[in-house]
Amino acid sequence: MLRAAALAALALATPAAADDLRVTLGPGQPQPAYDGRVLVVLTKDGRSEPRFQANRSDTSAQVFGVDAVAMQAGQSVTIGGETTGYPLETLRDVPKGRYFAQAILHKYDTYKLGTGKTVKLPAARGAGQNWRKEPGNLISPVVEIDFDPARSQSIDLMLDKALPPIVPAPDTALVRSFKFRSPSLSKFWGRDTFLNAYVLVPRDFDKHPEARFPVMVNHGHFPEGFSGIRETPPDPNLVCQPSARFNHPCYNRVEQQEAHDFYKKWTSADFPRFLVVEIDHSNPYFDDSYAVNSANLGPYGDAIQHEFLPALEKKFRGMGAGWARFTYGGCTGGWEALAVQVFYPDEYNGAFAACPDTIDFRQTKVVNIYEDDNAFWRQGPFGKVPRFVNRNTLGHVGWTNEMENRYERVIGSKSRSGGQWDIWDAVYSPMGDDGYPKPIWDKTSGVIDKAVAAHWRENYDLRHILQRDWATLGPKLQGKIHIHVGDMDNFYLNNAVYLMEDFLKKADPPYQGEVTYGDRAEHCWNGDPTLPNAITRLRYNSMYVPKILARMAKTAPPGADLTSWRYP
């Protein structure tokens, strides 16, 4: 009897057999061997490829990931029953059924860093660190499979196609491309490293060689081309694409109309002439660098400010002076706009930061990294509640912090997912002994590393830095700080803005800027209370112009050029 009971207990403790997913590298691929992350995506929806249905949201397709090292043709990796997945936690949790399946290999390059460390990372190859589209990544065909967690057999997928290069958008009369090799970044990464940009030039730019122009740096995520300007009216044959986010049946028509309206404004006789710069600083960790110096990404701040912008302004006849240089952006771009204004206070005459990523780490989304012990749970003496990091304007929650971090663990180990928390680790954290970023918390348990938190505070907590250094920064930043956020931001980014505002309102000398909130406005409200977010988010390059012109007129040094760029 005791032996039978022991065997029964062992059976209960031993996981049941389950199907596994075996991914094999097919013959004839461009490289003889691959390092990278092998992902498998399962979905019930056959209308698009599974790889385009995986994301951090609660509605994501099911995805699993494992590392591959020196994988050669004919070799395989296996997604087993206990492999970590998202949204379901393991392959064993996937219900029996028929699914569309696809495998992807997000390939890594080997970098011998200037620090002496060697790391394997996904190079930026033209898709903004989007593993679904990055050129050179390998994919399998989409196949239909029958999966059964109670069965024990291998389901095979073959990586047999390399994604093709992405052709950059061509130059036009108004949009010009610019490519610059950065000496400092090339030294850090141990290979040639480039900063790229799309530059919107004024009407008749080539006809006015005498003109020198103010420069507006529109910070943001990876630009596939210069967005938001269109010479022709909306396409009359446009197939409408509805927007669930904005509850609009044909939002792509709205986008085209706004782009055309901006074109007419930009080329009108009375619109001021200036340059708008959208920077591509995609890198091995993310679709942009956060435009600051970093232990893990290298000196992107100095490279942009002291190498790239002077070269760009020389080529495109920028004024090259801080009083005539402004910056703005939303989300990550909002953080970047404020950060470069703070870290290079004399180099910009104003920053317009919309819905900025966390600017006070006492509210990193919803986590106080200095006082909380765990990033995933609010813990009481007898219970715990998950920390949600997404909501809609009614407060209905989408996903938890544990879920988002697990998604990133699935997509890439060692901060290589290209996700939000991983890039914050890459930008804000010190480098670990293995050459990869030290995470702010354990991505499985959520336990916060207070030593890493201290590094974040002293180097990247913008409110802390402003408060610590206001005696010297304050006089340089008066009138330059403009922060806008919706009070129902989807990622709770308004929480940190409240804390920043608490400091700014009491700052001495006074900051003389503005902090505004959109009533019930979601991500990424940027400062106009008279129009819906669906419209104002398309107007960054025009909505701040009146304030910029007033600021230039007020602060221009004696003898400054206020006329050559105002030609009709």
Coordinates of C-alpha atoms in Angstrom, one line a residue:
M1 CA 0.0 0.0 0.0
L2 CA 2.8 2.4 0.9
R3 CA 4.6 1.7 -2.3
A4 CA 1.5 2.2 -4.4
A5 CA 0.8 5.5 -2.6
A6 CA 4.4 6.6 -3.2
L7 CA 4.1 5.8 -6.9
A8 CA 0.9 7.7 -7.2
A9 CA 2.4 10.7 -5.5
L10 CA 5.4 10.5 -7.9
A11 CA 3.0 10.4 -10.9
L12 CA 1.3 13.5 -9.6
A13 CA 4.6 15.3 -9.1
T14 CA 6.0 14.4 -12.5
P15 CA 4.7 16.5 -15.4
A16 CA 2.7 14.6 -18.0
A17 CA 4.3 14.1 -21.4
A18 CA 3.5 16.8 -24.0
D19 CA 4.1 17.7 -27.6
D20 CA 7.2 19.7 -28.2
L21 CA 8.1 22.1 -31.1
R22 CA 11.4 21.3 -32.9
V23 CA 12.9 24.1 -35.0
T24 CA 15.5 23.1 -37.5
L25 CA 17.9 25.4 -39.5
G26 CA 17.3 24.6 -43.2
P27 CA 20.0 24.3 -45.9
G28 CA 21.3 27.0 -48.1
Q29 CA 21.1 30.0 -45.7
P30 CA 23.3 33.1 -46.1
Q31 CA 25.5 32.2 -43.0
P32 CA 27.0 28.9 -42.2
A33 CA 26.1 29.3 -38.5
Y34 CA 23.8 31.5 -36.5
D35 CA 23.7 32.8 -33.0
G36 CA 20.3 34.3 -32.0
R37 CA 16.9 33.8 -30.4
V38 CA 14.6 31.2 -31.8
L39 CA 10.9 32.1 -31.4
V40 CA 7.8 30.0 -32.1
V41 CA 4.4 31.7 -32.4
L42 CA 1.1 29.9 -32.3
T43 CA -2.2 31.5 -33.2
K44 CA -5.8 30.6 -34.1
D45 CA -6.0 33.5 -36.5
G46 CA -4.8 32.7 -40.0
R47 CA -5.4 36.1 -41.5
S48 CA -1.8 37.2 -41.0
E49 CA 1.5 35.5 -40.3
P50 CA 1.8 34.5 -36.6
R51 CA 5.0 36.6 -36.2
F52 CA 2.9 39.8 -36.7
Q53 CA 0.5 38.8 -33.9
A54 CA 2.9 38.5 -31.0
N55 CA 3.2 41.5 -28.7
R56 CA 3.3 42.4 -25.0
S57 CA -0.5 42.9 -24.7
D58 CA -3.1 40.5 -23.2
T59 CA -4.4 39.8 -26.7
S60 CA -1.1 38.5 -28.0
A61 CA -0.6 35.3 -29.9
Q62 CA 1.2 32.6 -27.9
V63 CA 5.0 32.9 -28.2
F64 CA 8.0 30.9 -26.9
G65 CA 11.7 31.5 -27.2
V66 CA 15.1 29.8 -26.6
D67 CA 18.6 30.8 -27.4
A68 CA 20.6 29.3 -30.3
V69 CA 24.4 29.2 -30.3
A70 CA 26.3 28.5 -33.5
M71 CA 23.3 26.8 -35.1
Q72 CA 24.1 25.1 -38.4
A73 CA 22.1 23.6 -41.2
G74 CA 20.4 20.5 -40.0
Q75 CA 20.7 21.3 -36.3
S76 CA 17.6 21.9 -34.1
V77 CA 16.5 23.6 -31.0
T78 CA 13.4 22.4 -29.0
I79 CA 10.6 24.2 -27.3
G80 CA 9.7 21.8 -24.5
G81 CA 6.8 21.5 -22.1
E82 CA 8.4 23.7 -19.5
T83 CA 9.8 26.4 -21.9
T84 CA 8.7 29.8 -20.7
G85 CA 6.0 31.3 -22.9
Y86 CA 3.7 34.3 -23.2
P87 CA 0.8 34.9 -22.5
L88 CA 0.5 31.3 -21.2
E89 CA 3.4 30.5 -19.0
T90 CA 4.5 27.2 -20.6
L91 CA 3.9 25.1 -23.7
R92 CA 2.2 22.5 -21.4
D93 CA -0.5 25.2 -20.7
V94 CA -1.5 25.5 -24.3
P95 CA -4.9 23.9 -24.9
K96 CA -5.3 21.0 -27.3
G97 CA -6.3 22.3 -30.7
R98 CA -5.3 23.3 -34.2
Y99 CA -3.0 26.3 -34.6
F100 CA -1.1 28.2 -37.2
A101 CA 2.6 28.0 -36.3
Q102 CA 5.7 29.9 -37.4
A103 CA 9.3 29.9 -36.3
I104 CA 11.6 32.9 -36.4
L105 CA 15.4 33.3 -35.7
H106 CA 16.3 36.8 -34.5
K107 CA 20.0 36.7 -35.4
Y108 CA 22.8 38.0 -33.3
D109 CA 26.2 39.5 -34.2
T110 CA 29.3 39.3 -32.1
Y111 CA 30.6 42.6 -30.8
K112 CA 34.0 43.1 -29.3
L113 CA 33.3 46.2 -27.3
G114 CA 35.8 49.0 -26.6
T115 CA 35.3 48.1 -22.9
G116 CA 37.0 44.7 -23.6
K117 CA 33.8 42.7 -23.3
T118 CA 32.4 40.5 -26.0
V119 CA 28.7 40.3 -26.4
K120 CA 26.2 38.8 -28.9
L121 CA 23.4 41.2 -29.9
P122 CA 21.0 41.8 -32.8
A123 CA 22.5 44.5 -35.0
A124 CA 20.3 47.3 -36.2
R125 CA 19.6 46.4 -39.9
G126 CA 16.9 48.7 -41.0
A127 CA 13.7 47.7 -39.2
G128 CA 14.2 49.5 -35.9
Q129 CA 14.9 46.3 -33.9
N130 CA 11.6 44.8 -34.9
W131 CA 12.4 41.1 -34.8
R132 CA 9.4 40.4 -37.0
K133 CA 10.9 42.3 -40.0
E134 CA 14.6 42.7 -39.4
P135 CA 16.6 41.9 -42.5
G136 CA 18.6 38.8 -42.3
N137 CA 16.4 37.1 -39.7
L138 CA 15.2 33.7 -40.7
I139 CA 11.6 32.5 -40.8
S140 CA 9.7 29.3 -41.4
P141 CA 6.6 28.8 -43.5
V142 CA 3.3 29.2 -41.7
V143 CA 2.0 25.7 -41.1
E144 CA -1.1 24.3 -39.4
I145 CA -0.5 22.0 -36.6
D146 CA -2.5 19.8 -34.3
F147 CA -1.2 20.3 -30.7
D148 CA -2.0 18.1 -27.7
P149 CA -0.4 18.8 -24.3
A150 CA -1.3 15.2 -23.3
R151 CA 0.5 13.7 -26.2
S152 CA 4.3 13.2 -26.6
Q153 CA 5.6 13.9 -30.1
S154 CA 7.7 16.5 -31.9
I155 CA 6.2 19.0 -34.2
D156 CA 8.7 20.2 -36.8
L157 CA 9.3 23.7 -38.2
M158 CA 12.0 24.6 -40.7
L159 CA 13.8 27.9 -40.9
D160 CA 14.2 28.2 -44.6
K161 CA 13.9 31.9 -45.6
A162 CA 16.0 35.0 -44.8
L163 CA 14.1 38.2 -44.7
P164 CA 15.3 40.6 -47.4
P165 CA 16.9 44.1 -47.0
I166 CA 14.6 47.1 -46.5
V167 CA 15.0 49.8 -49.1
P168 CA 15.2 53.2 -47.4
A169 CA 12.7 55.9 -48.4
P170 CA 14.1 58.0 -51.3
D171 CA 14.9 61.7 -51.0
T172 CA 12.4 64.2 -52.2
A173 CA 12.4 67.9 -52.7
L174 CA 11.5 68.5 -49.1
V175 CA 12.8 65.3 -47.3
R176 CA 16.6 64.6 -47.4
S177 CA 18.5 61.7 -45.8
F178 CA 21.7 62.2 -43.9
K179 CA 24.2 59.5 -42.8
F180 CA 27.0 60.0 -40.4
R181 CA 29.7 57.7 -39.1
S182 CA 30.3 58.4 -35.4
P183 CA 33.9 58.1 -34.3
S184 CA 33.0 57.7 -30.6
L185 CA 30.2 55.1 -31.2
S186 CA 32.4 53.2 -33.6
K187 CA 35.1 53.0 -31.0
F188 CA 32.6 51.8 -28.3
W189 CA 31.0 49.1 -30.5
G190 CA 34.2 48.0 -32.2
R191 CA 32.8 48.5 -35.7
D192 CA 31.6 51.3 -37.9
T193 CA 28.5 52.8 -36.3
F194 CA 26.3 55.3 -38.0
L195 CA 23.7 57.8 -37.1
N196 CA 21.1 58.6 -39.7
A197 CA 18.4 61.2 -40.1
Y198 CA 15.6 62.4 -42.2
V199 CA 15.7 66.2 -42.6
L200 CA 12.6 68.1 -43.6
V201 CA 13.9 71.2 -45.4
P202 CA 11.9 74.4 -46.1
R203 CA 10.3 75.2 -49.4
D204 CA 12.8 76.7 -51.9
F205 CA 15.7 75.5 -49.6
D206 CA 18.0 75.2 -52.6
K207 CA 17.1 78.6 -54.0
H208 CA 18.2 80.5 -50.8
P209 CA 21.8 79.6 -50.1
E210 CA 22.1 82.7 -48.0
A211 CA 19.6 81.5 -45.5
R212 CA 20.6 79.9 -42.1
F213 CA 17.9 77.9 -40.4
P214 CA 16.7 77.1 -36.8
V215 CA 16.7 73.4 -36.1
M216 CA 13.9 71.4 -34.5
V217 CA 14.9 67.9 -33.3
N218 CA 11.8 65.7 -33.3
H219 CA 12.8 62.9 -31.0
G220 CA 11.0 59.6 -31.1
H221 CA 11.1 55.9 -32.1
F222 CA 12.7 54.6 -35.2
P223 CA 11.7 56.6 -38.3
E224 CA 11.0 54.4 -41.3
G225 CA 10.9 57.7 -43.3
F226 CA 9.9 61.2 -42.5
S227 CA 6.4 61.0 -41.2
G228 CA 3.5 63.4 -41.4
I229 CA 3.9 65.3 -44.7
R230 CA 2.2 64.4 -47.9
E231 CA 2.1 66.5 -51.1
T232 CA -1.1 65.0 -52.5
P233 CA -4.6 64.8 -50.9
P234 CA -5.7 61.5 -49.5
D235 CA -5.9 58.6 -51.9
P236 CA -9.5 58.5 -53.3
N237 CA -9.1 54.7 -53.6
L238 CA -7.8 54.3 -50.0
V239 CA -9.0 51.1 -48.3
C240 CA -10.0 52.2 -44.8
Q241 CA -8.2 50.9 -41.8
P242 CA -10.2 51.3 -38.6
S243 CA -8.5 52.4 -35.4
A244 CA -9.8 50.7 -32.3
R245 CA -7.6 53.0 -30.2
F246 CA -9.3 56.1 -31.5
N247 CA -12.6 54.5 -32.3
H248 CA -12.4 55.8 -35.9
P249 CA -13.6 53.8 -38.9
C250 CA -11.0 55.2 -41.3
Y251 CA -8.1 56.6 -39.4
N252 CA -5.6 56.1 -42.2
R253 CA -7.6 58.7 -44.2
V254 CA -7.3 61.1 -41.2
E255 CA -3.5 60.6 -41.2
Q256 CA -3.3 61.3 -44.9
Q257 CA -5.4 64.4 -44.6
E258 CA -3.4 65.7 -41.7
A259 CA -0.2 65.0 -43.6
H260 CA -1.5 66.9 -46.6
D261 CA -2.7 69.8 -44.5
F262 CA 0.8 70.1 -43.0
Y263 CA 2.3 70.1 -46.5
K264 CA 0.2 73.0 -47.4
K265 CA 1.1 74.8 -44.2
W266 CA 4.8 74.0 -44.6
T267 CA 5.0 75.4 -48.1
S268 CA 2.8 78.4 -47.5
A269 CA 4.2 81.9 -47.9
D270 CA 3.9 82.9 -44.3
F271 CA 5.1 79.8 -42.5
P272 CA 8.5 80.2 -40.9
R273 CA 11.4 78.3 -42.5
F274 CA 13.3 75.9 -40.3
L275 CA 14.7 72.4 -40.4
V276 CA 13.0 69.4 -38.7
V277 CA 15.3 66.5 -37.9
E278 CA 14.2 62.9 -37.2
I279 CA 17.1 60.8 -36.0
D280 CA 17.6 57.1 -36.6
H281 CA 19.7 56.0 -33.6
S282 CA 18.6 52.4 -33.6
N283 CA 21.1 50.1 -32.0
P284 CA 21.6 46.5 -30.8
Y285 CA 19.3 47.0 -27.9
F286 CA 16.4 49.1 -29.2
D287 CA 14.9 51.2 -31.9
D288 CA 16.6 54.3 -30.4
S289 CA 19.3 55.1 -27.9
Y290 CA 17.4 57.6 -25.6
A291 CA 19.9 60.1 -26.9
V292 CA 22.1 60.0 -23.7
N293 CA 25.5 58.5 -22.8
S294 CA 25.1 54.9 -21.4
A295 CA 27.4 52.2 -20.1
N296 CA 25.8 49.6 -22.3
L297 CA 24.9 51.6 -25.5
G298 CA 27.9 54.0 -25.5
P299 CA 28.1 57.7 -25.8
Y300 CA 25.0 58.4 -27.9
G301 CA 24.3 61.7 -26.1
D302 CA 27.7 63.2 -26.9
A303 CA 27.8 61.6 -30.4
I304 CA 24.5 63.2 -31.4
Q305 CA 25.2 66.5 -29.8
H306 CA 28.9 67.0 -30.6
E307 CA 29.5 65.0 -33.7
F308 CA 26.2 64.4 -35.6
L309 CA 24.3 67.6 -35.2
P310 CA 27.2 69.9 -36.1
A311 CA 27.8 67.9 -39.3
L312 CA 24.1 67.9 -40.1
E313 CA 23.8 71.6 -39.5
K314 CA 26.8 72.3 -41.6
K315 CA 25.4 70.4 -44.6
F316 CA 21.9 71.8 -44.3
R317 CA 22.8 75.3 -43.2
G318 CA 21.5 75.2 -39.7
M319 CA 22.4 78.1 -37.5
G320 CA 24.4 75.9 -35.2
A321 CA 23.6 77.9 -32.0
G322 CA 21.7 76.9 -28.9
W323 CA 19.3 79.8 -29.0
A324 CA 18.0 78.6 -32.4
R325 CA 17.8 74.9 -31.6
F326 CA 14.7 73.3 -30.0
T327 CA 13.6 69.7 -29.3
Y328 CA 10.2 67.9 -28.9
G329 CA 8.7 64.5 -29.0
G330 CA 6.3 62.1 -27.4
C331 CA 6.7 59.0 -25.2
T332 CA 10.3 57.9 -25.5
G333 CA 10.8 61.0 -27.6
G334 CA 9.3 63.1 -24.8
W335 CA 11.9 61.7 -22.3
E336 CA 14.7 62.3 -24.8
A337 CA 13.6 65.9 -25.5
L338 CA 13.6 66.7 -21.8
A339 CA 16.8 64.7 -21.1
V340 CA 18.9 66.4 -23.8
Q341 CA 17.6 69.8 -22.6
V342 CA 18.8 68.9 -19.1
F343 CA 22.1 67.3 -20.0
Y344 CA 23.0 69.9 -22.6
P345 CA 21.2 72.9 -21.2
D346 CA 23.0 75.5 -23.3
E347 CA 22.5 73.6 -26.6
Y348 CA 18.7 73.9 -26.8
N349 CA 16.4 76.8 -26.2
G350 CA 13.3 74.8 -25.3
A351 CA 12.1 71.2 -24.9
F352 CA 8.5 70.1 -25.4
A353 CA 8.1 66.7 -23.7
A354 CA 4.8 65.0 -24.4
C355 CA 3.8 61.9 -22.4
P356 CA 7.5 61.3 -21.5
D357 CA 8.7 58.0 -20.3
T358 CA 9.2 58.0 -16.6
I359 CA 10.9 61.2 -15.5
D360 CA 10.9 60.4 -11.8
F361 CA 11.8 56.8 -10.8
R362 CA 9.7 57.0 -7.7
Q363 CA 7.0 56.2 -10.2
T364 CA 8.6 54.0 -12.9
K365 CA 5.2 53.4 -14.4
V366 CA 3.8 52.3 -11.1
V367 CA 7.0 51.1 -9.3
N368 CA 9.0 53.1 -6.8
I369 CA 12.4 51.5 -7.5
Y370 CA 13.9 53.1 -4.3
E371 CA 11.3 52.0 -1.7
D372 CA 9.4 49.1 -3.2
D373 CA 11.0 45.7 -2.7
N374 CA 9.2 44.0 -5.6
A375 CA 8.3 45.3 -9.0
F376 CA 5.6 42.8 -9.8
W377 CA 3.5 42.7 -6.6
R378 CA 2.2 45.1 -4.0
Q379 CA 2.7 43.0 -0.9
G380 CA 0.8 43.1 2.4
P381 CA 1.1 41.0 5.5
F382 CA -1.3 38.3 4.2
G383 CA -1.8 39.0 0.5
K384 CA -0.4 40.5 -2.6
V385 CA -1.8 42.4 -5.6
P386 CA -0.3 42.4 -9.1
R387 CA 1.0 45.7 -10.4
F388 CA -0.7 46.6 -13.6
V389 CA 1.2 48.7 -16.2
N390 CA -1.4 49.3 -18.8
R391 CA -5.0 50.7 -18.8
N392 CA -7.4 52.5 -21.0
T393 CA -9.1 55.8 -20.3
L394 CA -11.7 54.2 -18.2
G395 CA -9.1 52.6 -16.0
H396 CA -9.7 49.1 -17.3
V397 CA -6.4 47.2 -17.1
G398 CA -4.6 45.4 -19.9
W399 CA -1.5 43.6 -18.5
T400 CA 0.6 43.3 -15.5
N401 CA 4.3 44.1 -15.0
E402 CA 5.1 40.5 -14.5
M403 CA 3.4 39.7 -17.8
E404 CA 5.3 42.4 -19.7
N405 CA 8.6 41.3 -18.2
R406 CA 7.8 37.6 -19.0
Y407 CA 7.1 38.6 -22.6
E408 CA 10.5 40.2 -22.7
R409 CA 12.2 37.1 -21.2
V410 CA 10.6 35.1 -24.0
I411 CA 11.7 37.4 -26.8
G412 CA 15.3 37.7 -25.6
S413 CA 17.6 36.9 -22.7
K414 CA 20.1 39.3 -21.3
S415 CA 18.0 42.4 -22.1
R416 CA 17.9 41.5 -25.8
S417 CA 14.2 41.6 -26.3
G418 CA 14.0 45.2 -27.7
G419 CA 11.2 45.7 -25.1
Q420 CA 10.5 48.7 -22.9
W421 CA 12.0 47.4 -19.6
D422 CA 15.0 45.9 -21.4
I423 CA 15.9 49.1 -23.0
W424 CA 15.6 51.0 -19.7
D425 CA 18.0 48.4 -18.3
A426 CA 20.3 48.9 -21.3
V427 CA 20.3 52.7 -21.0
Y428 CA 20.1 53.3 -17.3
S429 CA 22.0 50.4 -15.7
P430 CA 25.7 49.7 -15.2
M431 CA 27.3 47.0 -17.4
G432 CA 27.5 43.6 -15.7
D433 CA 30.6 41.4 -15.6
D434 CA 29.3 39.5 -18.6
G435 CA 29.1 42.6 -20.7
Y436 CA 25.3 42.8 -20.6
P437 CA 23.2 45.3 -18.6
K438 CA 22.6 44.7 -15.0
P439 CA 18.8 44.4 -14.7
I440 CA 16.9 46.7 -12.3
W441 CA 15.1 43.7 -11.0
D442 CA 15.0 39.9 -11.4
K443 CA 12.7 39.5 -14.4
T444 CA 11.3 36.2 -13.0
S445 CA 10.6 37.2 -9.3
G446 CA 10.4 41.0 -9.6
V447 CA 12.9 41.5 -6.7
I448 CA 14.5 45.0 -7.1
D449 CA 18.3 45.4 -7.1
K450 CA 18.8 48.5 -4.9
A451 CA 22.4 49.0 -6.1
V452 CA 21.2 49.3 -9.7
A453 CA 18.4 51.6 -8.5
A454 CA 21.0 53.9 -7.0
H455 CA 22.8 54.0 -10.3
W456 CA 19.6 54.9 -12.1
R457 CA 18.9 57.7 -9.6
E458 CA 22.2 59.5 -9.9
N459 CA 22.5 59.3 -13.6
Y460 CA 19.0 59.2 -15.3
D461 CA 16.3 60.2 -12.8
L462 CA 15.5 63.6 -14.4
R463 CA 13.6 65.0 -11.4
H464 CA 16.3 63.9 -9.0
I465 CA 19.0 65.4 -11.2
L466 CA 17.2 68.7 -11.7
Q467 CA 16.5 69.0 -7.9
R468 CA 20.1 68.0 -7.1
D469 CA 21.7 70.4 -9.6
W470 CA 19.1 73.2 -9.8
A471 CA 21.5 75.8 -8.5
T472 CA 23.5 75.5 -11.7
L473 CA 20.9 74.1 -14.0
G474 CA 18.0 76.4 -13.0
P475 CA 19.3 79.7 -14.5
K476 CA 20.1 77.9 -17.8
L477 CA 16.7 76.2 -18.0
Q478 CA 14.3 79.0 -17.2
G479 CA 11.5 79.2 -19.7
K480 CA 12.7 76.0 -21.5
I481 CA 10.8 73.2 -19.9
H482 CA 7.3 72.2 -21.2
I483 CA 5.7 68.9 -20.2
H484 CA 2.4 67.6 -21.3
V485 CA 0.6 64.4 -20.4
G486 CA -2.8 62.9 -20.2
D487 CA -4.1 62.2 -16.8
M488 CA -5.2 58.8 -18.0
D489 CA -2.0 57.9 -19.8
N490 CA -2.1 54.2 -20.7
F491 CA 1.2 53.5 -19.1
Y492 CA 0.7 55.7 -15.9
L493 CA 3.4 58.1 -17.1
N494 CA 1.4 61.0 -15.6
N495 CA 2.3 59.7 -12.1
A496 CA 6.0 60.7 -12.5
V497 CA 5.0 64.0 -14.1
Y498 CA 3.0 64.9 -10.9
L499 CA 6.2 64.4 -8.9
M500 CA 8.2 66.4 -11.3
E501 CA 5.7 69.2 -11.2
D502 CA 5.8 69.2 -7.3
F503 CA 9.5 70.1 -7.6
L504 CA 9.2 72.5 -10.4
K505 CA 6.5 74.6 -8.8
K506 CA 8.8 75.2 -5.8
A507 CA 12.1 75.6 -7.7
D508 CA 14.2 78.6 -7.0
P509 CA 15.0 80.3 -9.3
P510 CA 11.5 79.7 -10.9
Y511 CA 11.5 77.4 -13.8
Q512 CA 9.2 79.6 -15.8
G513 CA 7.9 76.8 -18.0
E514 CA 4.7 74.8 -18.1
V515 CA 3.3 71.4 -17.0
T516 CA -0.2 70.6 -18.4
Y517 CA -2.6 67.7 -18.2
G518 CA -5.2 66.4 -20.7
D519 CA -8.5 65.6 -19.0
R520 CA -9.1 61.9 -19.4
A521 CA -6.5 61.9 -22.2
E522 CA -4.6 58.8 -23.0
H523 CA -1.1 58.2 -24.3
C524 CA 0.3 60.3 -25.9
W525 CA -1.4 63.6 -25.2
N526 CA 0.9 66.5 -26.3
G527 CA -0.6 69.7 -25.0
D528 CA -3.7 70.9 -27.0
P529 CA -6.9 70.7 -25.0
T530 CA -9.1 71.9 -27.9
L531 CA -8.6 68.9 -30.1
P532 CA -8.7 65.1 -29.6
N533 CA -5.5 63.2 -29.2
A534 CA -6.1 61.4 -32.5
I535 CA -5.5 64.7 -34.2
T536 CA -2.9 66.5 -32.1
R537 CA -0.5 63.5 -32.1
L538 CA -0.1 64.2 -35.9
R539 CA 0.8 67.9 -35.4
Y540 CA 4.1 67.9 -33.5
N541 CA 5.9 69.8 -36.3
S542 CA 3.5 72.7 -36.2
M543 CA 1.8 72.9 -32.8
Y544 CA 4.7 74.3 -30.8
V545 CA 5.9 76.8 -33.5
P546 CA 4.2 79.9 -32.0
K547 CA 5.9 79.3 -28.7
I548 CA 9.2 78.6 -30.4
L549 CA 9.0 81.8 -32.4
A550 CA 8.2 83.9 -29.3
R551 CA 11.1 82.3 -27.4
M552 CA 13.5 83.0 -30.2
A553 CA 12.5 86.6 -30.4
K554 CA 12.8 87.0 -26.7
T555 CA 16.2 85.3 -26.3
A556 CA 18.1 85.9 -29.5
P557 CA 21.5 87.4 -28.8
P558 CA 22.5 90.8 -30.3
G559 CA 23.1 90.6 -34.0
A560 CA 21.4 87.2 -34.3
D561 CA 19.9 86.3 -37.7
L562 CA 16.2 86.6 -37.4
T563 CA 15.5 87.3 -41.0
S564 CA 17.3 85.1 -43.6
W565 CA 15.1 82.2 -42.8
R566 CA 11.8 84.2 -43.0
Y567 CA 11.8 84.4 -46.8
P568 CA 8.3 84.2 -48.4

